[in-house]
Amino acid sequence: VQRLCDRAILLEKGRVKADGEPVMVCQDYEFTVMREVNKKLKVDNLAKKEGKKIIGKGPLKISKVKILDDTGKEKYSFFQGANLKIRVYYETNQAIDNPGLYCLFTRYDGVFATSFFSGEQETFHHKLELGVLKDKGYVELIWPEINLGDGDFYLTVGFFPKKETKAESVMYVDPYCLHDKVYKIEIKRRNRPLQTVFDQKVKIKKVEE
């Protein structure tokens, strides 16, 4: 519509909601769709977790997970490049020294898109030490820009015992608590939908000789 038309009209329940430049009308349409998707995903994510894969015997448990935008509002549908926060609430009846926090995004077709594990000795950009977790609280993971590709993604989060060596951790073995693909979000790629798993930022340089 944006490429071929010089005017666009958006209808909602038989009434004209927007009329004008295709770029602006299409953006209005995208926001409308995202609001509806967000409402549905919020219901799905807050529903009882019966039948969903939650494993682990504690003593550190995940009581709930909230997915938030940069204003702190619960949100489950994002444009690519937006800020995204995952707030993991925990409960424990004893002090837990520096557990590893694991987060994995899996695309709807089962492809692992990106992950983070605080228990690694080194990560790509930063090292996260959780210190001692006691009683109740939450840990927040922040993606300043989410660069996942267009599509639906399942979220896995879990706490694991403190990693003692540099050897690669074996995931899904003896977690304190793991919510496996329990939560779901949608990522929309602006203007040019394309089924890539991840969009890496690129710089271009031109040299004339």
mmCIF file with all atom_site columns, C-alpha atoms in Angstrom:
data_model
loop_
_atom_site.group_PDB
_atom_site.id
_atom_site.type_symbol
_atom_site.label_atom_id
_atom_site.label_alt_id
_atom_site.label_comp_id
_atom_site.label_asym_id
_atom_site.label_entity_id
_atom_site.label_seq_id
_atom_site.pdbx_PDB_ins_code
_atom_site.Cartn_x
_atom_site.Cartn_y
_atom_site.Cartn_z
_atom_site.occupancy
_atom_site.B_iso_or_equiv
_atom_site.pdbx_formal_charge
_atom_site.auth_seq_id
_atom_site.auth_comp_id
_atom_site.auth_asym_id
_atom_site.auth_atom_id
_atom_site.pdbx_PDB_model_num
ATOM 1   C CA . VAL A 1 1   ? 0.000   0.000   0.000  1.00 0.00 ? 1   VAL A CA 1
ATOM 2   C CA . GLN A 1 2   ? 2.813   2.415   0.864  1.00 0.00 ? 2   GLN A CA 1
ATOM 3   C CA . ARG A 1 3   ? 4.663   1.704   -2.391 1.00 0.00 ? 3   ARG A CA 1
ATOM 4   C CA . LEU A 1 4   ? 1.740   1.774   -4.799 1.00 0.00 ? 4   LEU A CA 1
ATOM 5   C CA . CYS A 1 5   ? -0.791  4.220   -3.376 1.00 0.00 ? 5   CYS A CA 1
ATOM 6   C CA . ASP A 1 6   ? -0.897  7.983   -2.830 1.00 0.00 ? 6   ASP A CA 1
ATOM 7   C CA . ARG A 1 7   ? -3.864  7.761   -0.451 1.00 0.00 ? 7   ARG A CA 1
ATOM 8   C CA . ALA A 1 8   ? -5.037  5.207   2.085  1.00 0.00 ? 8   ALA A CA 1
ATOM 9   C CA . ILE A 1 9   ? -8.182  4.816   4.182  1.00 0.00 ? 9   ILE A CA 1
ATOM 10  C CA . LEU A 1 10  ? -8.407  2.811   7.397  1.00 0.00 ? 10  LEU A CA 1
ATOM 11  C CA . LEU A 1 11  ? -11.819 1.463   8.341  1.00 0.00 ? 11  LEU A CA 1
ATOM 12  C CA . GLU A 1 12  ? -12.810 0.257   11.800 1.00 0.00 ? 12  GLU A CA 1
ATOM 13  C CA . LYS A 1 13  ? -16.230 -1.339  12.272 1.00 0.00 ? 13  LYS A CA 1
ATOM 14  C CA . GLY A 1 14  ? -17.475 0.296   9.094  1.00 0.00 ? 14  GLY A CA 1
ATOM 15  C CA . ARG A 1 15  ? -16.294 3.788   9.969  1.00 0.00 ? 15  ARG A CA 1
ATOM 16  C CA . VAL A 1 16  ? -13.363 5.780   8.617  1.00 0.00 ? 16  VAL A CA 1
ATOM 17  C CA . LYS A 1 17  ? -10.675 5.904   11.286 1.00 0.00 ? 17  LYS A CA 1
ATOM 18  C CA . ALA A 1 18  ? -7.906  7.445   9.157  1.00 0.00 ? 18  ALA A CA 1
ATOM 19  C CA . ASP A 1 19  ? -7.652  8.977   5.682  1.00 0.00 ? 19  ASP A CA 1
ATOM 20  C CA . GLY A 1 20  ? -4.500  10.416  4.189  1.00 0.00 ? 20  GLY A CA 1
ATOM 21  C CA . GLU A 1 21  ? -0.850  9.674   3.426  1.00 0.00 ? 21  GLU A CA 1
ATOM 22  C CA . PRO A 1 22  ? -0.296  5.881   3.136  1.00 0.00 ? 22  PRO A CA 1
ATOM 23  C CA . VAL A 1 23  ? 2.718   5.950   5.469  1.00 0.00 ? 23  VAL A CA 1
ATOM 24  C CA . MET A 1 24  ? 0.733   7.585   8.284  1.00 0.00 ? 24  MET A CA 1
ATOM 25  C CA . VAL A 1 25  ? -2.380  5.479   7.753  1.00 0.00 ? 25  VAL A CA 1
ATOM 26  C CA . CYS A 1 26  ? -0.353  2.267   7.653  1.00 0.00 ? 26  CYS A CA 1
ATOM 27  C CA . GLN A 1 27  ? 1.361   3.232   10.922 1.00 0.00 ? 27  GLN A CA 1
ATOM 28  C CA . ASP A 1 28  ? -2.056  3.829   12.472 1.00 0.00 ? 28  ASP A CA 1
ATOM 29  C CA . TYR A 1 29  ? -3.106  0.374   11.272 1.00 0.00 ? 29  TYR A CA 1
ATOM 30  C CA . GLU A 1 30  ? 0.022   -1.263  12.722 1.00 0.00 ? 30  GLU A CA 1
ATOM 31  C CA . PHE A 1 31  ? -0.538  0.349   16.126 1.00 0.00 ? 31  PHE A CA 1
ATOM 32  C CA . THR A 1 32  ? -4.188  -0.743  16.082 1.00 0.00 ? 32  THR A CA 1
ATOM 33  C CA . VAL A 1 33  ? -3.230  -4.341  15.320 1.00 0.00 ? 33  VAL A CA 1
ATOM 34  C CA . MET A 1 34  ? -0.485  -4.321  17.946 1.00 0.00 ? 34  MET A CA 1
ATOM 35  C CA . ARG A 1 35  ? -2.904  -3.116  20.621 1.00 0.00 ? 35  ARG A CA 1
ATOM 36  C CA . GLU A 1 36  ? -5.253  -6.007  19.875 1.00 0.00 ? 36  GLU A CA 1
ATOM 37  C CA . VAL A 1 37  ? -2.399  -8.533  19.785 1.00 0.00 ? 37  VAL A CA 1
ATOM 38  C CA . ASN A 1 38  ? -1.051  -7.150  23.049 1.00 0.00 ? 38  ASN A CA 1
ATOM 39  C CA . LYS A 1 39  ? -4.438  -7.623  24.746 1.00 0.00 ? 39  LYS A CA 1
ATOM 40  C CA . LYS A 1 40  ? -4.617  -11.252 23.613 1.00 0.00 ? 40  LYS A CA 1
ATOM 41  C CA . LEU A 1 41  ? -1.032  -12.063 24.607 1.00 0.00 ? 41  LEU A CA 1
ATOM 42  C CA . LYS A 1 42  ? -1.517  -10.435 28.007 1.00 0.00 ? 42  LYS A CA 1
ATOM 43  C CA . VAL A 1 43  ? -4.484  -12.727 28.677 1.00 0.00 ? 43  VAL A CA 1
ATOM 44  C CA . ASP A 1 44  ? -2.540  -15.768 27.446 1.00 0.00 ? 44  ASP A CA 1
ATOM 45  C CA . ASN A 1 45  ? 0.568   -14.944 29.492 1.00 0.00 ? 45  ASN A CA 1
ATOM 46  C CA . LEU A 1 46  ? -1.342  -14.222 32.699 1.00 0.00 ? 46  LEU A CA 1
ATOM 47  C CA . ALA A 1 47  ? -3.524  -17.315 32.416 1.00 0.00 ? 47  ALA A CA 1
ATOM 48  C CA . LYS A 1 48  ? -2.967  -20.329 34.639 1.00 0.00 ? 48  LYS A CA 1
ATOM 49  C CA . LYS A 1 49  ? 0.182   -22.183 33.642 1.00 0.00 ? 49  LYS A CA 1
ATOM 50  C CA . GLU A 1 50  ? -1.485  -25.584 33.658 1.00 0.00 ? 50  GLU A CA 1
ATOM 51  C CA . GLY A 1 51  ? 0.009   -27.829 31.000 1.00 0.00 ? 51  GLY A CA 1
ATOM 52  C CA . LYS A 1 52  ? 3.040   -25.573 30.554 1.00 0.00 ? 52  LYS A CA 1
ATOM 53  C CA . LYS A 1 53  ? 6.532   -26.822 31.300 1.00 0.00 ? 53  LYS A CA 1
ATOM 54  C CA . ILE A 1 54  ? 7.682   -25.659 34.729 1.00 0.00 ? 54  ILE A CA 1
ATOM 55  C CA . ILE A 1 55  ? 10.439  -27.739 36.266 1.00 0.00 ? 55  ILE A CA 1
ATOM 56  C CA . GLY A 1 56  ? 12.758  -27.541 39.267 1.00 0.00 ? 56  GLY A CA 1
ATOM 57  C CA . LYS A 1 57  ? 12.496  -28.322 42.968 1.00 0.00 ? 57  LYS A CA 1
ATOM 58  C CA . GLY A 1 58  ? 13.726  -25.069 44.478 1.00 0.00 ? 58  GLY A CA 1
ATOM 59  C CA . PRO A 1 59  ? 14.590  -23.711 46.961 1.00 0.00 ? 59  PRO A CA 1
ATOM 60  C CA . LEU A 1 60  ? 14.569  -20.682 44.629 1.00 0.00 ? 60  LEU A CA 1
ATOM 61  C CA . LYS A 1 61  ? 11.290  -20.358 42.760 1.00 0.00 ? 61  LYS A CA 1
ATOM 62  C CA . ILE A 1 62  ? 9.939   -18.006 40.099 1.00 0.00 ? 62  ILE A CA 1
ATOM 63  C CA . SER A 1 63  ? 6.637   -16.611 41.346 1.00 0.00 ? 63  SER A CA 1
ATOM 64  C CA . LYS A 1 64  ? 5.799   -14.615 38.212 1.00 0.00 ? 64  LYS A CA 1
ATOM 65  C CA . VAL A 1 65  ? 7.317   -12.936 35.163 1.00 0.00 ? 65  VAL A CA 1
ATOM 66  C CA . LYS A 1 66  ? 6.351   -9.554  33.734 1.00 0.00 ? 66  LYS A CA 1
ATOM 67  C CA . ILE A 1 67  ? 7.330   -8.263  30.307 1.00 0.00 ? 67  ILE A CA 1
ATOM 68  C CA . LEU A 1 68  ? 7.483   -4.467  30.259 1.00 0.00 ? 68  LEU A CA 1
ATOM 69  C CA . ASP A 1 69  ? 8.173   -1.561  27.931 1.00 0.00 ? 69  ASP A CA 1
ATOM 70  C CA . ASP A 1 70  ? 10.550  1.292   28.803 1.00 0.00 ? 70  ASP A CA 1
ATOM 71  C CA . THR A 1 71  ? 7.810   3.087   30.773 1.00 0.00 ? 71  THR A CA 1
ATOM 72  C CA . GLY A 1 72  ? 7.288   0.084   33.049 1.00 0.00 ? 72  GLY A CA 1
ATOM 73  C CA . LYS A 1 73  ? 3.944   -0.852  31.470 1.00 0.00 ? 73  LYS A CA 1
ATOM 74  C CA . GLU A 1 74  ? 3.172   -4.512  30.812 1.00 0.00 ? 74  GLU A CA 1
ATOM 75  C CA . LYS A 1 75  ? 3.460   -5.175  27.097 1.00 0.00 ? 75  LYS A CA 1
ATOM 76  C CA . TYR A 1 76  ? 3.758   -8.251  24.906 1.00 0.00 ? 76  TYR A CA 1
ATOM 77  C CA . SER A 1 77  ? 3.836   -6.814  21.382 1.00 0.00 ? 77  SER A CA 1
ATOM 78  C CA . PHE A 1 78  ? 6.836   -4.688  20.356 1.00 0.00 ? 78  PHE A CA 1
ATOM 79  C CA . PHE A 1 79  ? 8.262   -2.958  17.335 1.00 0.00 ? 79  PHE A CA 1
ATOM 80  C CA . GLN A 1 80  ? 11.800  -4.035  16.546 1.00 0.00 ? 80  GLN A CA 1
ATOM 81  C CA . GLY A 1 81  ? 14.277  -1.658  18.161 1.00 0.00 ? 81  GLY A CA 1
ATOM 82  C CA . ALA A 1 82  ? 12.064  -0.869  21.151 1.00 0.00 ? 82  ALA A CA 1
ATOM 83  C CA . ASN A 1 83  ? 13.221  -1.176  24.752 1.00 0.00 ? 83  ASN A CA 1
ATOM 84  C CA . LEU A 1 84  ? 12.129  -4.403  26.427 1.00 0.00 ? 84  LEU A CA 1
ATOM 85  C CA . LYS A 1 85  ? 12.363  -5.439  30.076 1.00 0.00 ? 85  LYS A CA 1
ATOM 86  C CA . ILE A 1 86  ? 11.820  -8.848  31.621 1.00 0.00 ? 86  ILE A CA 1
ATOM 87  C CA . ARG A 1 87  ? 11.110  -8.727  35.356 1.00 0.00 ? 87  ARG A CA 1
ATOM 88  C CA . VAL A 1 88  ? 11.539  -12.101 37.052 1.00 0.00 ? 88  VAL A CA 1
ATOM 89  C CA . TYR A 1 89  ? 9.983   -12.297 40.525 1.00 0.00 ? 89  TYR A CA 1
ATOM 90  C CA . TYR A 1 90  ? 11.446  -14.858 42.913 1.00 0.00 ? 90  TYR A CA 1
ATOM 91  C CA . GLU A 1 91  ? 10.742  -16.431 46.298 1.00 0.00 ? 91  GLU A CA 1
ATOM 92  C CA . THR A 1 92  ? 13.109  -18.431 48.464 1.00 0.00 ? 92  THR A CA 1
ATOM 93  C CA . ASN A 1 93  ? 13.167  -19.729 52.039 1.00 0.00 ? 93  ASN A CA 1
ATOM 94  C CA . GLN A 1 94  ? 16.959  -19.546 52.305 1.00 0.00 ? 94  GLN A CA 1
ATOM 95  C CA . ALA A 1 95  ? 19.818  -17.346 51.125 1.00 0.00 ? 95  ALA A CA 1
ATOM 96  C CA . ILE A 1 96  ? 20.979  -18.304 47.607 1.00 0.00 ? 96  ILE A CA 1
ATOM 97  C CA . ASP A 1 97  ? 24.476  -17.145 46.629 1.00 0.00 ? 97  ASP A CA 1
ATOM 98  C CA . ASN A 1 98  ? 24.731  -15.707 43.113 1.00 0.00 ? 98  ASN A CA 1
ATOM 99  C CA . PRO A 1 99  ? 22.436  -18.028 41.155 1.00 0.00 ? 99  PRO A CA 1
ATOM 100 C CA . GLY A 1 100 ? 22.539  -17.967 37.359 1.00 0.00 ? 100 GLY A CA 1
ATOM 101 C CA . LEU A 1 101 ? 19.621  -16.312 35.594 1.00 0.00 ? 101 LEU A CA 1
ATOM 102 C CA . TYR A 1 102 ? 18.831  -17.816 32.193 1.00 0.00 ? 102 TYR A CA 1
ATOM 103 C CA . CYS A 1 103 ? 16.699  -16.260 29.450 1.00 0.00 ? 103 CYS A CA 1
ATOM 104 C CA . LEU A 1 104 ? 16.025  -17.711 26.000 1.00 0.00 ? 104 LEU A CA 1
ATOM 105 C CA . PHE A 1 105 ? 13.939  -16.464 23.068 1.00 0.00 ? 105 PHE A CA 1
ATOM 106 C CA . THR A 1 106 ? 12.696  -19.267 20.813 1.00 0.00 ? 106 THR A CA 1
ATOM 107 C CA . ARG A 1 107 ? 10.942  -18.442 17.552 1.00 0.00 ? 107 ARG A CA 1
ATOM 108 C CA . TYR A 1 108 ? 7.512   -20.016 16.951 1.00 0.00 ? 108 TYR A CA 1
ATOM 109 C CA . ASP A 1 109 ? 9.058   -22.651 14.657 1.00 0.00 ? 109 ASP A CA 1
ATOM 110 C CA . GLY A 1 110 ? 11.518  -23.852 17.322 1.00 0.00 ? 110 GLY A CA 1
ATOM 111 C CA . VAL A 1 111 ? 14.603  -21.907 16.220 1.00 0.00 ? 111 VAL A CA 1
ATOM 112 C CA . PHE A 1 112 ? 16.682  -20.536 19.127 1.00 0.00 ? 112 PHE A CA 1
ATOM 113 C CA . ALA A 1 113 ? 16.952  -16.790 18.429 1.00 0.00 ? 113 ALA A CA 1
ATOM 114 C CA . THR A 1 114 ? 19.015  -15.350 21.284 1.00 0.00 ? 114 THR A CA 1
ATOM 115 C CA . SER A 1 115 ? 19.765  -16.080 24.926 1.00 0.00 ? 115 SER A CA 1
ATOM 116 C CA . PHE A 1 116 ? 21.442  -14.731 28.047 1.00 0.00 ? 116 PHE A CA 1
ATOM 117 C CA . PHE A 1 117 ? 22.912  -16.539 31.054 1.00 0.00 ? 117 PHE A CA 1
ATOM 118 C CA . SER A 1 118 ? 24.310  -14.552 33.967 1.00 0.00 ? 118 SER A CA 1
ATOM 119 C CA . GLY A 1 119 ? 26.250  -17.563 35.215 1.00 0.00 ? 119 GLY A CA 1
ATOM 120 C CA . GLU A 1 120 ? 28.803  -17.344 32.420 1.00 0.00 ? 120 GLU A CA 1
ATOM 121 C CA . GLN A 1 121 ? 32.272  -16.141 33.394 1.00 0.00 ? 121 GLN A CA 1
ATOM 122 C CA . GLU A 1 122 ? 32.176  -13.788 30.432 1.00 0.00 ? 122 GLU A CA 1
ATOM 123 C CA . THR A 1 123 ? 29.338  -12.546 28.269 1.00 0.00 ? 123 THR A CA 1
ATOM 124 C CA . PHE A 1 124 ? 29.388  -10.566 25.054 1.00 0.00 ? 124 PHE A CA 1
ATOM 125 C CA . HIS A 1 125 ? 28.832  -7.177  26.642 1.00 0.00 ? 125 HIS A CA 1
ATOM 126 C CA . HIS A 1 126 ? 28.615  -7.386  30.408 1.00 0.00 ? 126 HIS A CA 1
ATOM 127 C CA . LYS A 1 127 ? 28.868  -9.583  33.462 1.00 0.00 ? 127 LYS A CA 1
ATOM 128 C CA . LEU A 1 128 ? 25.925  -9.860  35.815 1.00 0.00 ? 128 LEU A CA 1
ATOM 129 C CA . GLU A 1 129 ? 26.357  -10.843 39.450 1.00 0.00 ? 129 GLU A CA 1
ATOM 130 C CA . LEU A 1 130 ? 23.087  -11.320 41.292 1.00 0.00 ? 130 LEU A CA 1
ATOM 131 C CA . GLY A 1 131 ? 24.701  -11.522 44.720 1.00 0.00 ? 131 GLY A CA 1
ATOM 132 C CA . VAL A 1 132 ? 22.702  -13.205 47.478 1.00 0.00 ? 132 VAL A CA 1
ATOM 133 C CA . LEU A 1 133 ? 18.956  -13.624 46.889 1.00 0.00 ? 133 LEU A CA 1
ATOM 134 C CA . LYS A 1 134 ? 16.771  -13.823 50.008 1.00 0.00 ? 134 LYS A CA 1
ATOM 135 C CA . ASP A 1 135 ? 13.053  -13.889 50.779 1.00 0.00 ? 135 ASP A CA 1
ATOM 136 C CA . LYS A 1 136 ? 11.189  -12.167 47.904 1.00 0.00 ? 136 LYS A CA 1
ATOM 137 C CA . GLY A 1 137 ? 12.165  -9.744  45.170 1.00 0.00 ? 137 GLY A CA 1
ATOM 138 C CA . TYR A 1 138 ? 12.767  -9.505  41.464 1.00 0.00 ? 138 TYR A CA 1
ATOM 139 C CA . VAL A 1 139 ? 15.597  -9.361  38.957 1.00 0.00 ? 139 VAL A CA 1
ATOM 140 C CA . GLU A 1 140 ? 15.180  -7.265  35.821 1.00 0.00 ? 140 GLU A CA 1
ATOM 141 C CA . LEU A 1 141 ? 16.814  -7.948  32.480 1.00 0.00 ? 141 LEU A CA 1
ATOM 142 C CA . ILE A 1 142 ? 16.848  -4.987  30.109 1.00 0.00 ? 142 ILE A CA 1
ATOM 143 C CA . TRP A 1 143 ? 17.259  -5.019  26.338 1.00 0.00 ? 143 TRP A CA 1
ATOM 144 C CA . PRO A 1 144 ? 17.917  -1.369  25.324 1.00 0.00 ? 144 PRO A CA 1
ATOM 145 C CA . GLU A 1 145 ? 17.004  -2.400  21.774 1.00 0.00 ? 145 GLU A CA 1
ATOM 146 C CA . ILE A 1 146 ? 15.336  -5.675  20.893 1.00 0.00 ? 146 ILE A CA 1
ATOM 147 C CA . ASN A 1 147 ? 16.604  -6.704  17.455 1.00 0.00 ? 147 ASN A CA 1
ATOM 148 C CA . LEU A 1 148 ? 14.722  -9.954  16.992 1.00 0.00 ? 148 LEU A CA 1
ATOM 149 C CA . GLY A 1 149 ? 13.194  -10.434 13.557 1.00 0.00 ? 149 GLY A CA 1
ATOM 150 C CA . ASP A 1 150 ? 9.523   -10.321 12.641 1.00 0.00 ? 150 ASP A CA 1
ATOM 151 C CA . GLY A 1 151 ? 7.401   -13.001 14.312 1.00 0.00 ? 151 GLY A CA 1
ATOM 152 C CA . ASP A 1 152 ? 6.211   -14.652 17.512 1.00 0.00 ? 152 ASP A CA 1
ATOM 153 C CA . PHE A 1 153 ? 8.719   -15.721 20.152 1.00 0.00 ? 153 PHE A CA 1
ATOM 154 C CA . TYR A 1 154 ? 8.421   -17.901 23.242 1.00 0.00 ? 154 TYR A CA 1
ATOM 155 C CA . LEU A 1 155 ? 10.313  -16.862 26.345 1.00 0.00 ? 155 LEU A CA 1
ATOM 156 C CA . THR A 1 156 ? 12.084  -19.271 28.685 1.00 0.00 ? 156 THR A CA 1
ATOM 157 C CA . VAL A 1 157 ? 13.381  -18.033 32.048 1.00 0.00 ? 157 VAL A CA 1
ATOM 158 C CA . GLY A 1 158 ? 15.050  -19.902 34.872 1.00 0.00 ? 158 GLY A CA 1
ATOM 159 C CA . PHE A 1 159 ? 17.345  -19.811 37.877 1.00 0.00 ? 159 PHE A CA 1
ATOM 160 C CA . PHE A 1 160 ? 20.283  -22.222 38.108 1.00 0.00 ? 160 PHE A CA 1
ATOM 161 C CA . PRO A 1 161 ? 22.805  -22.982 40.865 1.00 0.00 ? 161 PRO A CA 1
ATOM 162 C CA . LYS A 1 162 ? 25.949  -20.878 40.964 1.00 0.00 ? 162 LYS A CA 1
ATOM 163 C CA . LYS A 1 163 ? 28.402  -21.805 38.235 1.00 0.00 ? 163 LYS A CA 1
ATOM 164 C CA . GLU A 1 164 ? 31.700  -22.866 39.798 1.00 0.00 ? 164 GLU A CA 1
ATOM 165 C CA . THR A 1 165 ? 33.867  -23.468 36.712 1.00 0.00 ? 165 THR A CA 1
ATOM 166 C CA . LYS A 1 166 ? 34.416  -22.081 33.222 1.00 0.00 ? 166 LYS A CA 1
ATOM 167 C CA . ALA A 1 167 ? 33.067  -25.257 31.670 1.00 0.00 ? 167 ALA A CA 1
ATOM 168 C CA . GLU A 1 168 ? 29.949  -24.870 29.553 1.00 0.00 ? 168 GLU A CA 1
ATOM 169 C CA . SER A 1 169 ? 26.807  -25.223 31.644 1.00 0.00 ? 169 SER A CA 1
ATOM 170 C CA . VAL A 1 170 ? 24.360  -27.968 30.805 1.00 0.00 ? 170 VAL A CA 1
ATOM 171 C CA . MET A 1 171 ? 21.020  -26.276 30.485 1.00 0.00 ? 171 MET A CA 1
ATOM 172 C CA . TYR A 1 172 ? 17.779  -27.864 31.685 1.00 0.00 ? 172 TYR A CA 1
ATOM 173 C CA . VAL A 1 173 ? 19.671  -30.062 34.185 1.00 0.00 ? 173 VAL A CA 1
ATOM 174 C CA . ASP A 1 174 ? 18.826  -29.513 37.860 1.00 0.00 ? 174 ASP A CA 1
ATOM 175 C CA . PRO A 1 175 ? 17.545  -25.922 37.724 1.00 0.00 ? 175 PRO A CA 1
ATOM 176 C CA . TYR A 1 176 ? 16.219  -24.274 40.842 1.00 0.00 ? 176 TYR A CA 1
ATOM 177 C CA . CYS A 1 177 ? 13.226  -23.306 38.712 1.00 0.00 ? 177 CYS A CA 1
ATOM 178 C CA . LEU A 1 178 ? 12.701  -23.141 34.949 1.00 0.00 ? 178 LEU A CA 1
ATOM 179 C CA . HIS A 1 179 ? 9.685   -21.815 33.055 1.00 0.00 ? 179 HIS A CA 1
ATOM 180 C CA . ASP A 1 180 ? 10.219  -23.352 29.612 1.00 0.00 ? 180 ASP A CA 1
ATOM 181 C CA . LYS A 1 181 ? 8.475   -21.457 26.773 1.00 0.00 ? 181 LYS A CA 1
ATOM 182 C CA . VAL A 1 182 ? 5.779   -20.309 29.195 1.00 0.00 ? 182 VAL A CA 1
ATOM 183 C CA . TYR A 1 183 ? 5.538   -16.726 27.905 1.00 0.00 ? 183 TYR A CA 1
ATOM 184 C CA . LYS A 1 184 ? 5.006   -15.338 24.425 1.00 0.00 ? 184 LYS A CA 1
ATOM 185 C CA . ILE A 1 185 ? 5.733   -12.013 22.722 1.00 0.00 ? 185 ILE A CA 1
ATOM 186 C CA . GLU A 1 186 ? 5.351   -10.616 19.217 1.00 0.00 ? 186 GLU A CA 1
ATOM 187 C CA . ILE A 1 187 ? 7.965   -8.562  17.378 1.00 0.00 ? 187 ILE A CA 1
ATOM 188 C CA . LYS A 1 188 ? 6.968   -6.418  14.420 1.00 0.00 ? 188 LYS A CA 1
ATOM 189 C CA . ARG A 1 189 ? 9.581   -5.291  11.932 1.00 0.00 ? 189 ARG A CA 1
ATOM 190 C CA . ARG A 1 190 ? 8.724   -1.803  10.700 1.00 0.00 ? 190 ARG A CA 1
ATOM 191 C CA . ASN A 1 191 ? 8.054   -1.194  6.985  1.00 0.00 ? 191 ASN A CA 1
ATOM 192 C CA . ARG A 1 192 ? 9.686   -4.358  5.625  1.00 0.00 ? 192 ARG A CA 1
ATOM 193 C CA . PRO A 1 193 ? 8.417   -7.596  7.230  1.00 0.00 ? 193 PRO A CA 1
ATOM 194 C CA . LEU A 1 194 ? 10.962  -10.345 6.723  1.00 0.00 ? 194 LEU A CA 1
ATOM 195 C CA . GLN A 1 195 ? 11.298  -13.695 8.470  1.00 0.00 ? 195 GLN A CA 1
ATOM 196 C CA . THR A 1 196 ? 14.793  -13.283 9.860  1.00 0.00 ? 196 THR A CA 1
ATOM 197 C CA . VAL A 1 197 ? 15.591  -14.623 13.312 1.00 0.00 ? 197 VAL A CA 1
ATOM 198 C CA . PHE A 1 198 ? 17.705  -11.641 14.310 1.00 0.00 ? 198 PHE A CA 1
ATOM 199 C CA . ASP A 1 199 ? 18.762  -8.354  12.727 1.00 0.00 ? 199 ASP A CA 1
ATOM 200 C CA . GLN A 1 200 ? 22.359  -7.422  13.453 1.00 0.00 ? 200 GLN A CA 1
ATOM 201 C CA . LYS A 1 201 ? 23.214  -3.728  13.300 1.00 0.00 ? 201 LYS A CA 1
ATOM 202 C CA . VAL A 1 202 ? 25.519  -2.913  10.392 1.00 0.00 ? 202 VAL A CA 1
ATOM 203 C CA . LYS A 1 203 ? 27.646  0.099   9.488  1.00 0.00 ? 203 LYS A CA 1
ATOM 204 C CA . ILE A 1 204 ? 28.633  0.869   5.928  1.00 0.00 ? 204 ILE A CA 1
ATOM 205 C CA . LYS A 1 205 ? 31.774  2.643   4.802  1.00 0.00 ? 205 LYS A CA 1
ATOM 206 C CA . LYS A 1 206 ? 32.549  3.987   1.357  1.00 0.00 ? 206 LYS A CA 1
ATOM 207 C CA . VAL A 1 207 ? 36.123  4.605   0.205  1.00 0.00 ? 207 VAL A CA 1
ATOM 208 C CA . GLU A 1 208 ? 36.982  6.269   -3.087 1.00 0.00 ? 208 GLU A CA 1
ATOM 209 C CA . GLU A 1 209 ? 40.467  5.800   -4.556 1.00 0.00 ? 209 GLU A CA 1
#
